[in-house]
N, CA and C of each residue as an Amber inpcrd file, in Angstrom:
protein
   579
 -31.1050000   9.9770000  18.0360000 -29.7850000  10.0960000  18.6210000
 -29.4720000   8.7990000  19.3520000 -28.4700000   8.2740000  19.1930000
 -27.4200000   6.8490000  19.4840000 -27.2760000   6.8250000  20.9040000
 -27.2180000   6.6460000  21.9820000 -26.5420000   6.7860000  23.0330000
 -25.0910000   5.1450000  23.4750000 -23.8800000   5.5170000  23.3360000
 -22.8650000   4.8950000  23.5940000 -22.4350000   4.9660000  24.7770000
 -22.4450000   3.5770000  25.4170000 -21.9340000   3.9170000  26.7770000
 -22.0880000   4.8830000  27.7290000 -23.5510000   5.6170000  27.7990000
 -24.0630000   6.7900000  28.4450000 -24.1070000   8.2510000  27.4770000
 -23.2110000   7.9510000  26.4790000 -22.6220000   9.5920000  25.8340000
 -23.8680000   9.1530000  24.5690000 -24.2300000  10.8260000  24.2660000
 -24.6310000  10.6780000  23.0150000 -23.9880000  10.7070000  21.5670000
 -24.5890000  10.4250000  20.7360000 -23.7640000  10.4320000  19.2310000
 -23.8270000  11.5230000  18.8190000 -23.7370000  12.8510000  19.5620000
 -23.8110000  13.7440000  18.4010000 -22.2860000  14.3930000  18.4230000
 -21.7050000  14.2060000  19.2040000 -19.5330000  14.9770000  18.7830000
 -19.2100000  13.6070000  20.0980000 -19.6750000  12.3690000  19.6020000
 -18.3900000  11.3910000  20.8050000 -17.0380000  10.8250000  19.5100000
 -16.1780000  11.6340000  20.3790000 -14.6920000  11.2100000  19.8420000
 -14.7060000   9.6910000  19.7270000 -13.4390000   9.6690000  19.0530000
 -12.7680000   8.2120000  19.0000000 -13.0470000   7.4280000  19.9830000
 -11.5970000   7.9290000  20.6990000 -11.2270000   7.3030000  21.7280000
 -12.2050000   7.2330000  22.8570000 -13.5580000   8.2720000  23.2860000
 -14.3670000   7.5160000  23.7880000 -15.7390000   6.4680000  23.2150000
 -15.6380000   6.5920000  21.5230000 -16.2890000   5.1900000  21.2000000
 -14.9980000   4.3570000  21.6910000 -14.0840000   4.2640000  21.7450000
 -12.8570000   2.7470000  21.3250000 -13.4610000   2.0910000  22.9520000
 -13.6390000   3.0710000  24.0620000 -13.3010000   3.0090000  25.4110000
 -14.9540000   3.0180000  25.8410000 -15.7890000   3.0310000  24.8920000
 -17.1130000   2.2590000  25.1290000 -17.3250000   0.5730000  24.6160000
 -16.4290000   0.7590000  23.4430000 -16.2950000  -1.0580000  23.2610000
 -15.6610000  -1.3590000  24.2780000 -14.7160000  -1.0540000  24.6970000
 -14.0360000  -1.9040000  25.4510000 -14.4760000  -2.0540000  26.8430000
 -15.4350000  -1.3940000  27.0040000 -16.4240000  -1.6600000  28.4030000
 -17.8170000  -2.2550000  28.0510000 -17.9280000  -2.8640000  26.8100000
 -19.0880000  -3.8150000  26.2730000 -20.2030000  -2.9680000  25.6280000
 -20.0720000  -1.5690000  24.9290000 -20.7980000  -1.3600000  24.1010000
 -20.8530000  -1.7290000  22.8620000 -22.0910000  -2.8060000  22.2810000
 -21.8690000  -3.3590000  21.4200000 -21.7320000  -2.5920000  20.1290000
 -22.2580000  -1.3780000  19.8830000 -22.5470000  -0.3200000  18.3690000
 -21.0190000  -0.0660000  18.5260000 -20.3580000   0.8020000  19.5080000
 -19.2650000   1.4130000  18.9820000 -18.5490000   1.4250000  18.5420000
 -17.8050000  -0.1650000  18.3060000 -16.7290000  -0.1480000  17.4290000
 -17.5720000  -0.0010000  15.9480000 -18.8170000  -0.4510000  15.6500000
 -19.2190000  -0.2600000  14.3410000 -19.1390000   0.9570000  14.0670000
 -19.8270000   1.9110000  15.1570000 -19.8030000   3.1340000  14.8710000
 -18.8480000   3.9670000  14.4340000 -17.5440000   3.7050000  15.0060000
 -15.9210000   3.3750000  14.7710000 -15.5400000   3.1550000  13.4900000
 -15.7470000   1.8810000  13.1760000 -15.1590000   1.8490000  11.6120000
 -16.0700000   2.6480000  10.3850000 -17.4180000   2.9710000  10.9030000
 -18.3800000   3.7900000   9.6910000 -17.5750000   4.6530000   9.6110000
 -16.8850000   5.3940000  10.4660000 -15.9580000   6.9120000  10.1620000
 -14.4120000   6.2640000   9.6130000 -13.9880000   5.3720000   9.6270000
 -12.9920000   5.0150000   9.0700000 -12.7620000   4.1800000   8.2720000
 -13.5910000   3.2910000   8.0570000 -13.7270000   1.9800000   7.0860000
 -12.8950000   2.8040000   5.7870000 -13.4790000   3.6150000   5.1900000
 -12.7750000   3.6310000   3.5740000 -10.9650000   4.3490000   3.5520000
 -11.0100000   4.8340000   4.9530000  -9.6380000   5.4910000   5.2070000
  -8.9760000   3.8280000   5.5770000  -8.8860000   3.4960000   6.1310000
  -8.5970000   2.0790000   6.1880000  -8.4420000   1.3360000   4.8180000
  -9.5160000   1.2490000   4.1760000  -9.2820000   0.0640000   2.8810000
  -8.4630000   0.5800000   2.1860000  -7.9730000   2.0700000   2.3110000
  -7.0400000   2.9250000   1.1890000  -5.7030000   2.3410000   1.6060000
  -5.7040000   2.3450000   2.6580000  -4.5940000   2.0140000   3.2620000
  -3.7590000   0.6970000   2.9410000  -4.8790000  -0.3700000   3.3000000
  -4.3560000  -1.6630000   3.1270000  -4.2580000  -1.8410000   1.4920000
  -5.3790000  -1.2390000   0.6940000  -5.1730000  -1.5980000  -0.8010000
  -3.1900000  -0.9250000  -1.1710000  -3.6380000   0.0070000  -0.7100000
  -1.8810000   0.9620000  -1.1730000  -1.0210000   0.1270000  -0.7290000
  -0.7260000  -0.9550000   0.4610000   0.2330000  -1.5730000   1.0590000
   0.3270000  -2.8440000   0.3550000  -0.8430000  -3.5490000  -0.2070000
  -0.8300000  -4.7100000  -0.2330000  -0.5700000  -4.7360000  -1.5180000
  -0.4350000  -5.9620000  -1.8330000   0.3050000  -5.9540000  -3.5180000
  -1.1190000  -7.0120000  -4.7350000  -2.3920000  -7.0560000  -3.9470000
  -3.9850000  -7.2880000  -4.2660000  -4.7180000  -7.3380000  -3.6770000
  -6.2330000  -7.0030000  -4.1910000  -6.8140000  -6.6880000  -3.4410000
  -7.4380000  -7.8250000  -2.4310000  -7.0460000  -8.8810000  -3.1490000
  -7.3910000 -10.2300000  -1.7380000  -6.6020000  -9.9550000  -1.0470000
  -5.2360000 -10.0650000  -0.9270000  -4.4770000  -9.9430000   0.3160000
  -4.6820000  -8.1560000   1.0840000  -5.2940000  -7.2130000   0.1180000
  -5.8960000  -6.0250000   1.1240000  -6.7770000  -6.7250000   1.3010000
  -8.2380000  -7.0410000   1.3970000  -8.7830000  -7.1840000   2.4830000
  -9.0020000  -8.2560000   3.0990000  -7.8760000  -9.7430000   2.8810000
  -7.5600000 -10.2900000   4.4660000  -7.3030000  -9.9040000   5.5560000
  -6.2140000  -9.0050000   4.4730000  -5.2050000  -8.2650000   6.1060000
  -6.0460000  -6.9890000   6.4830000  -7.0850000  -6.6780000   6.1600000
  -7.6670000  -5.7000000   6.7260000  -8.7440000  -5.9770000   7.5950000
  -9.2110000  -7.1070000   7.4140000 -10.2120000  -7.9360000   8.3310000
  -9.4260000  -8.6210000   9.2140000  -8.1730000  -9.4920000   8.8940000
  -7.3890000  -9.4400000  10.4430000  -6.6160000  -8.3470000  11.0570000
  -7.0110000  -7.3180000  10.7130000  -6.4120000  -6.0110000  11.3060000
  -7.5520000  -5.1210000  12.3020000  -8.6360000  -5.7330000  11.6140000
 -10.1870000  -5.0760000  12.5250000 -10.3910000  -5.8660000  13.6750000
 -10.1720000  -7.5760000  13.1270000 -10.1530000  -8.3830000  13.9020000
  -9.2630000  -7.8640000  15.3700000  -7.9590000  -7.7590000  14.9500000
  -7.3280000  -7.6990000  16.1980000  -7.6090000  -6.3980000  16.8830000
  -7.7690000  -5.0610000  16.2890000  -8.2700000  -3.6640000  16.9300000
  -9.7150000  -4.2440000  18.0010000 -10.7630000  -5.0140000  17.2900000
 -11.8440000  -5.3680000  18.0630000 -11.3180000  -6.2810000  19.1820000
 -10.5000000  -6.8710000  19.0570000  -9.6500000  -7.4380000  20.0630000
  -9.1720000  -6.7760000  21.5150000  -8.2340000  -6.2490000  21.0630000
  -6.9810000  -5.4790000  21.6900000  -7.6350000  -4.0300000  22.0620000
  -8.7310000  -3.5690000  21.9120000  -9.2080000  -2.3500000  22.1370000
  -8.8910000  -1.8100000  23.4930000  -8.9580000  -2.3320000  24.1740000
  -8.9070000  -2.1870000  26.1460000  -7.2720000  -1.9930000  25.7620000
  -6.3870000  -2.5140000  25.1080000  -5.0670000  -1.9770000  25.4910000
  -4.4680000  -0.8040000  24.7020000  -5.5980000  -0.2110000  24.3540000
  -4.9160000   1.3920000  23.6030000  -4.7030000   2.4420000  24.1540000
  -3.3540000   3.2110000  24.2540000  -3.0970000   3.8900000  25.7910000
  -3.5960000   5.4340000  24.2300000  -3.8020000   6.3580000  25.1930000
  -4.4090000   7.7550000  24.4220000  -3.5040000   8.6410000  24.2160000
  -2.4310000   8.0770000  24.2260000  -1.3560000   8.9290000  23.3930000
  -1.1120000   9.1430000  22.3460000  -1.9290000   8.7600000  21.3220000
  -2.0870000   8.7060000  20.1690000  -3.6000000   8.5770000  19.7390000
  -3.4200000   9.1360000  18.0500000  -5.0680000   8.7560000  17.8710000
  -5.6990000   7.9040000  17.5310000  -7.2570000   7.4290000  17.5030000
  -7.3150000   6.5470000  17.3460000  -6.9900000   6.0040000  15.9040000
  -7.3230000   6.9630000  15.2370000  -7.4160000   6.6600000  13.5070000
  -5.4290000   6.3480000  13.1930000  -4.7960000   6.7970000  13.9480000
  -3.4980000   6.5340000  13.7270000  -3.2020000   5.4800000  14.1310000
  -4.0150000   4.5940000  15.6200000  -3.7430000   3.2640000  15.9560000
  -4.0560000   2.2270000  14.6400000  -5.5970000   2.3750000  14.4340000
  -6.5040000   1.8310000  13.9300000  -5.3600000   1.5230000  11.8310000
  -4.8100000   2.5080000  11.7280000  -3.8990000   2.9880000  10.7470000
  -2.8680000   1.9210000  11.0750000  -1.9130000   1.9640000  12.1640000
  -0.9180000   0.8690000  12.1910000  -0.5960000  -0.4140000  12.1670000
  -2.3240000  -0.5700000  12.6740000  -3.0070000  -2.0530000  13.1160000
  -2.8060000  -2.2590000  11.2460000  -3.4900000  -2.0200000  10.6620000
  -3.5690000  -2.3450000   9.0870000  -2.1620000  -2.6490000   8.5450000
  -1.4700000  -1.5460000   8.8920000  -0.3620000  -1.4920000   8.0380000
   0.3250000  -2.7150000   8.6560000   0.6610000  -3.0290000   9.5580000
   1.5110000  -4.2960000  10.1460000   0.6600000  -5.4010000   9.7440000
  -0.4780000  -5.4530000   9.4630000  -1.2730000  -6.8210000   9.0690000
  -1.0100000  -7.0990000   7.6270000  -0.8490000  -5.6700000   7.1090000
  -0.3420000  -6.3960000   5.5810000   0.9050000  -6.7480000   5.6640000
   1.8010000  -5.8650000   6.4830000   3.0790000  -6.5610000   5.9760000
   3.6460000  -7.9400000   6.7380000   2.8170000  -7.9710000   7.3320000
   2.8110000  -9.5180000   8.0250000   2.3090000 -10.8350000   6.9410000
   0.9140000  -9.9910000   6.1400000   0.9070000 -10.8040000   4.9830000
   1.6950000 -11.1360000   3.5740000   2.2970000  -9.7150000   3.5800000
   3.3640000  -9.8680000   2.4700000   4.7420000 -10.6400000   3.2120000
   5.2240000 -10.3480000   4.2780000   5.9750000 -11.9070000   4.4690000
   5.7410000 -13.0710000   4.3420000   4.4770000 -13.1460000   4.8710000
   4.0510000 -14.5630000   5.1030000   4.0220000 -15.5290000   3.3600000
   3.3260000 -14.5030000   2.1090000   3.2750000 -14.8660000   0.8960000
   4.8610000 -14.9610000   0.6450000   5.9510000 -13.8040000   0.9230000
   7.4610000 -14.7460000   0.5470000   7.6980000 -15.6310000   0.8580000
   7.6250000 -16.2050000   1.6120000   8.1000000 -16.7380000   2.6870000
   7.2350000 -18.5400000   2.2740000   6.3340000 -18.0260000   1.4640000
   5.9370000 -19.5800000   1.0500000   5.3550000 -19.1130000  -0.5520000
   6.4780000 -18.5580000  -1.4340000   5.7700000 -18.1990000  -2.7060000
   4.5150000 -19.3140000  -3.3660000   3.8820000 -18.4550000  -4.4460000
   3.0920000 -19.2190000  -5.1840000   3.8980000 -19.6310000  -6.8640000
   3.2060000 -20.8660000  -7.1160000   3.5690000 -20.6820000  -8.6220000
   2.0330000 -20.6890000  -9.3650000   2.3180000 -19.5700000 -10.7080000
   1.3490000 -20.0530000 -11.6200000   1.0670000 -20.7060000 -11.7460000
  -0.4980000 -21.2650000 -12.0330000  -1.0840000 -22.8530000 -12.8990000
  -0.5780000 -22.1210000 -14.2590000  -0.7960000 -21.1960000 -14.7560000
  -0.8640000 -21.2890000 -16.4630000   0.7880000 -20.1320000 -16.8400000
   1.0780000 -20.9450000 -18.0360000   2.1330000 -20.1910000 -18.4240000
   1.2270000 -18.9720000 -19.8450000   1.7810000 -18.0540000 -19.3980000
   1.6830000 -16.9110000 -20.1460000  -0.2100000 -17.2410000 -20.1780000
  -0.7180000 -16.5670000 -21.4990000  -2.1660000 -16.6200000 -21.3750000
  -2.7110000 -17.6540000 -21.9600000  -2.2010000 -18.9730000 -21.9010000
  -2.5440000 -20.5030000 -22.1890000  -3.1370000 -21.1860000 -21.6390000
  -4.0340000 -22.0050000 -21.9030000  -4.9880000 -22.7610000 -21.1210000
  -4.0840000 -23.8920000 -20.8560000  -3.3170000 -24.6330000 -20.8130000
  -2.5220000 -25.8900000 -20.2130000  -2.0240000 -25.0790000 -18.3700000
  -2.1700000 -25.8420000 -17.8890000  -1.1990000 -25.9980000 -16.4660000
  -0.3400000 -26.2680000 -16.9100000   0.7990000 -25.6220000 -16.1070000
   2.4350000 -25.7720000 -15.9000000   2.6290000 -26.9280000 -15.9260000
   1.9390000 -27.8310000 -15.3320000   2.3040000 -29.5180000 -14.7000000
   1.2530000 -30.1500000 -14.6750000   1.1560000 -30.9380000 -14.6290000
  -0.3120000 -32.2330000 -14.4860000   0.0870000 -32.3810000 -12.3420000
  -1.3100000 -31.7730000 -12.3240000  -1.1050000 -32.3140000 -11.0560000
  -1.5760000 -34.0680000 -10.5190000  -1.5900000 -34.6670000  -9.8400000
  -2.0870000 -35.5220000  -9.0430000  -3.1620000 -35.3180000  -7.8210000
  -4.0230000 -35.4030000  -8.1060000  -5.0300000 -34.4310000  -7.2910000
  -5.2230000 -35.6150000  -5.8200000  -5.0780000 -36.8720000  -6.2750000
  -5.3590000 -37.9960000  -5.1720000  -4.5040000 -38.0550000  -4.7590000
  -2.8890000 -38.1430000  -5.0340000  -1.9720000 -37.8850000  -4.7690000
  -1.4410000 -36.8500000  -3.7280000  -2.3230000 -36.0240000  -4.2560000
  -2.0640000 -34.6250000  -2.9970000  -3.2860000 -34.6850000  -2.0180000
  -3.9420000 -35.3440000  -2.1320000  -5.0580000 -35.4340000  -0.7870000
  -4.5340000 -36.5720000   0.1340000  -4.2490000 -37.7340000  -0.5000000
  -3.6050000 -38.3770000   0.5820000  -2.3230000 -37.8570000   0.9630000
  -1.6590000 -37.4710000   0.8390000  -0.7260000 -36.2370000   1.4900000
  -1.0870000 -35.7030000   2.5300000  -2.1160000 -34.5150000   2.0320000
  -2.8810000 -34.0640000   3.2410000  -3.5260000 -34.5580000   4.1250000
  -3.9260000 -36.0180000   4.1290000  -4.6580000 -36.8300000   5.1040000
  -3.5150000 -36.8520000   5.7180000  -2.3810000 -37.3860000   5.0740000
  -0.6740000 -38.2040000   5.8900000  -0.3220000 -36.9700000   6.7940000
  -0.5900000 -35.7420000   6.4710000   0.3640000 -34.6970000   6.9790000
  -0.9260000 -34.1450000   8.2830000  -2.2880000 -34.0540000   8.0070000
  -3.5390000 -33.8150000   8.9520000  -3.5280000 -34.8700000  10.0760000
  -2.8270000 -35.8530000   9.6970000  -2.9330000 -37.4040000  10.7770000
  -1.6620000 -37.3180000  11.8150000  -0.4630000 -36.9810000  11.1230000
   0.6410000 -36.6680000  11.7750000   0.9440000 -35.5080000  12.8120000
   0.2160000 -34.7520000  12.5530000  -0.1470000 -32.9460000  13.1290000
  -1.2290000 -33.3390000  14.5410000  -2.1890000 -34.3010000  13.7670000
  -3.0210000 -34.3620000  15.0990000  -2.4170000 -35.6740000  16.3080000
  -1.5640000 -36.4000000  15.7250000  -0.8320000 -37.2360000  16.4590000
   0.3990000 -36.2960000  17.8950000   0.8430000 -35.2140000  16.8520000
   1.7460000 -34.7240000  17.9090000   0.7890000 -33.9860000  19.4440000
   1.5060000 -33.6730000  20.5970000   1.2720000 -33.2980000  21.5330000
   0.3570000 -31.7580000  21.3410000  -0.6900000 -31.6460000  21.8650000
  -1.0430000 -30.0330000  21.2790000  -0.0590000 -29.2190000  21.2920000
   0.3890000 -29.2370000  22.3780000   1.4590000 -27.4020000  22.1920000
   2.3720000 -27.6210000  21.7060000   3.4170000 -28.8900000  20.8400000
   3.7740000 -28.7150000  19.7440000   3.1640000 -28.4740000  18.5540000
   1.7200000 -29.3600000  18.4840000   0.9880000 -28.7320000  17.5420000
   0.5210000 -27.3520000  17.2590000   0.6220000 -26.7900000  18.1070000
   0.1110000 -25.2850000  17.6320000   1.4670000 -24.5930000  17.5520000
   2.5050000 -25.0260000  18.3140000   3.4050000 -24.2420000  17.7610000
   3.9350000 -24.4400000  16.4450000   3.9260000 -26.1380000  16.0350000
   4.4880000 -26.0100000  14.4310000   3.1340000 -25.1850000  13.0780000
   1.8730000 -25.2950000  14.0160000   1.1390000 -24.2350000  12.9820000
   1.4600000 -23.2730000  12.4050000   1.2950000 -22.1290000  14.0770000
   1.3220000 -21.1290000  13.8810000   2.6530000 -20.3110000  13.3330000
   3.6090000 -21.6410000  13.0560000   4.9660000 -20.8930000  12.7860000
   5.1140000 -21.5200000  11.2390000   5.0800000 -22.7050000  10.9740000
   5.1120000 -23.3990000   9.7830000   4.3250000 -23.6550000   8.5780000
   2.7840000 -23.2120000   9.1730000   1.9790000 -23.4140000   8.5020000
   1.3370000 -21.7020000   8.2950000   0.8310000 -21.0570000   9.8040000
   0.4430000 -19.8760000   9.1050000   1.2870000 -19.1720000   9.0390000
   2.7280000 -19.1630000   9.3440000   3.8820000 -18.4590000   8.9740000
   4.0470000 -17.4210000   9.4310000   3.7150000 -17.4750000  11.4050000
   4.2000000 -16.5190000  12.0300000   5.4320000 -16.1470000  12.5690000
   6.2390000 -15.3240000  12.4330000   7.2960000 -15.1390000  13.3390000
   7.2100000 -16.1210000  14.9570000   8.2310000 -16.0460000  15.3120000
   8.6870000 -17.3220000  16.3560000   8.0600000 -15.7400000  17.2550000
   8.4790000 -14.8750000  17.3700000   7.9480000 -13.5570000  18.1830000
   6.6040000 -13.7550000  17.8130000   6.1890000 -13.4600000  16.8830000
   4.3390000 -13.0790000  17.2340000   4.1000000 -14.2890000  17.4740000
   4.2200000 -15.6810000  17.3360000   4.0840000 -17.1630000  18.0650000
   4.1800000 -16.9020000  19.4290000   5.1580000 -16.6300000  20.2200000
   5.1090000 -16.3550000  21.2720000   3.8720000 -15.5700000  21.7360000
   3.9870000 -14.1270000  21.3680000   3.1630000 -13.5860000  22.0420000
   1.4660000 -13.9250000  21.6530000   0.9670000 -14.6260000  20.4590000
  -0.1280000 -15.0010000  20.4000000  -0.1360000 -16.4220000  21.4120000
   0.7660000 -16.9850000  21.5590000   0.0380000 -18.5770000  22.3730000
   0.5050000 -17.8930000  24.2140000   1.1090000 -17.2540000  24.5710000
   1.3670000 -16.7060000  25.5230000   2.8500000 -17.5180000  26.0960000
   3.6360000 -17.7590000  25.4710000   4.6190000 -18.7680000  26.3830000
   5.8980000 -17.7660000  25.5690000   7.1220000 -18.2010000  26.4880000
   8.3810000 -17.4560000  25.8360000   8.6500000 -17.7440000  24.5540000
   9.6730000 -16.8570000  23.9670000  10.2280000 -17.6150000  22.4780000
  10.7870000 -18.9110000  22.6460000  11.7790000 -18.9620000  23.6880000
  12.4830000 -20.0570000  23.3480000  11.6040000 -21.0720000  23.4830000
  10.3520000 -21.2390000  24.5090000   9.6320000 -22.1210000  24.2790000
   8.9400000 -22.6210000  22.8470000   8.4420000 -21.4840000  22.6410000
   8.0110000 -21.8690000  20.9780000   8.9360000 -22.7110000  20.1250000
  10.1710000 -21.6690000  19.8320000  11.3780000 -22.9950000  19.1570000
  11.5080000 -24.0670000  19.7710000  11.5500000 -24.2630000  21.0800000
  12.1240000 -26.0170000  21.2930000  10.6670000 -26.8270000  21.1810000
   9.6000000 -26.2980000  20.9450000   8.2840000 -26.6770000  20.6400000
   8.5330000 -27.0390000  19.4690000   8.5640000 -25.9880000  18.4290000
   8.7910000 -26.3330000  17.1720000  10.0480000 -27.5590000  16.5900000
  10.8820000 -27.3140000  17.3550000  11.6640000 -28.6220000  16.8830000
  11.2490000 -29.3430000  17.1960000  11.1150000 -29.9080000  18.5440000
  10.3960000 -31.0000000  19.2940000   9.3070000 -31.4360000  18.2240000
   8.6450000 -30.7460000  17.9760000   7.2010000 -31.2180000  16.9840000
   7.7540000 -31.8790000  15.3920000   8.4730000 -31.2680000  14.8500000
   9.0670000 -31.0960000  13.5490000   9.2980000 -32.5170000  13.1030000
  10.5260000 -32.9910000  14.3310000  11.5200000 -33.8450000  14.4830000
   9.9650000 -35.3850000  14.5370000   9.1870000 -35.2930000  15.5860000
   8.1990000 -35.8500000  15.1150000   7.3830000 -36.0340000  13.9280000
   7.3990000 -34.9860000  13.3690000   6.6310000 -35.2280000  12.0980000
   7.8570000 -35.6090000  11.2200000   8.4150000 -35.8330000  11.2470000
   9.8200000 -36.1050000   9.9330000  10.1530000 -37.5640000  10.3900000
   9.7820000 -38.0670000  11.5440000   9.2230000 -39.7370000  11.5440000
   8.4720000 -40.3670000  11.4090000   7.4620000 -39.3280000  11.9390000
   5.8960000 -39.8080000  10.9780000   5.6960000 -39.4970000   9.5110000
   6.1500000 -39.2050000   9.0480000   6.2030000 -39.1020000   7.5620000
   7.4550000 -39.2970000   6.7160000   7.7540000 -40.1140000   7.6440000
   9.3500000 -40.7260000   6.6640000   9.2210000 -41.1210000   5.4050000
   8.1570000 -41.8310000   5.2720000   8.0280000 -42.5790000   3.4060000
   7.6400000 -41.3730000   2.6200000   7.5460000 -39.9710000   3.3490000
   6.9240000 -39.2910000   1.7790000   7.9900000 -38.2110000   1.4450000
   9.4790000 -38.6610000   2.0470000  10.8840000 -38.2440000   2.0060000
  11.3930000 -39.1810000   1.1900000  12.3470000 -38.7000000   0.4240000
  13.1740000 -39.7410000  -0.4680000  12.7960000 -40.0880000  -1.5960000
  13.3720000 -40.8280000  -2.8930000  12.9390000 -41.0470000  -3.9900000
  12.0410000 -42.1000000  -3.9920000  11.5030000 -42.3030000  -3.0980000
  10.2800000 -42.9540000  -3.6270000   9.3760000 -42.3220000  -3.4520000
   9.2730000 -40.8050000  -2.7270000   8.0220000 -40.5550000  -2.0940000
   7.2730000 -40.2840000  -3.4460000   5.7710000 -39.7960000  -2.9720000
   4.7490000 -39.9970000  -3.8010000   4.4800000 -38.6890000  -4.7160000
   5.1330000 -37.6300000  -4.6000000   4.9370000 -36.6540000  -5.1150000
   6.0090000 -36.2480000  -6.0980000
């Protein structure tokens, strides 16, 4: 027999495993997802539109529950928190994939790529664009990340770096407007791509 946070394992509810992690018992949240793990992956697989993007967003959905545990008020259950946490992580990921679509490499079931890429071409890019990013001020830098790059809402930006919205946007411009001078030559018809 287990003992969690003083209680034994033989009938400890949810919510007092959730409320033993969150007072530093290290088993319980495991103990936690053993009873829910496959109710969970059903979840995110049904939401998500593959199974990579189910279980990103289901590992940043555990991620943040192992997180955020101390702020779960017991008005609800846990398996219904633990449930919402998922569901908003996928659809945070299915924006995030509109929001910067992909294209095929291959047309129909053909071995040619769509395009000949430039593979040196696109690394010095990424050096130009990694050099410019680390040039700006940090807290523009993390704000043009977390909004431009991992493609968070200007709201969950906010509330993940802790500062207001409007701060984030005049961050984000502020930063932007910098990088669109530091990378002036790879604008225009000459650029390299």
């Amino acid at each position: 027999m287990r003992i969690f946070g003083g209680i034994a394992n033989v009938a400890v509810s949810d919510a007092d495993l959730l409320a033993a992690h969150a007072a530093g018992d290290d088993q319980a949240f495991a103990t936690l997802l053993r009873r829910h793990y496959d109710h969970l992956w059903q979840v995110a697989r049904r939401t998500s539109y593959s199974p990579e993007d189910a279980a990103d967003a289901l590992q940043e959905a555990l991620l943040s529950a192992h997180r955020t545990a101390s702020s779960f008020r017991k008005d609800a259950a846990v398996r219904s928190w633990l449930h919402t946490i998922v569901v908003n992580a996928c659809l945070d990921r299915i924006r995030r994939n509109r929001a910067r679509p992909t294209v095929p490499l291959y047309l129909d079931d053909g071995d040619e790529p769509q395009t000949e890429r430039n593979y040196i071409t696109e690394a010095e890019t990424a050096l130009d664009v990694e050099a410019a990013l680390e040039a700006l001020p940090d807290d523009q830098r993390v704000a043009v990340v977390a909004v431009d790059i991992e493609g968070y809402s200007v709201r969950e930006a906010s509330r993940r770096l802790g500062v207001p919205e409007g701060t984030v946007k005049s961050r984000c411009a502020r930063g932007r407007y910098k990088l669109a001078v530091l990378l002036g030559d790879l604008q225009g018809p000459g650029n390299r791509t």
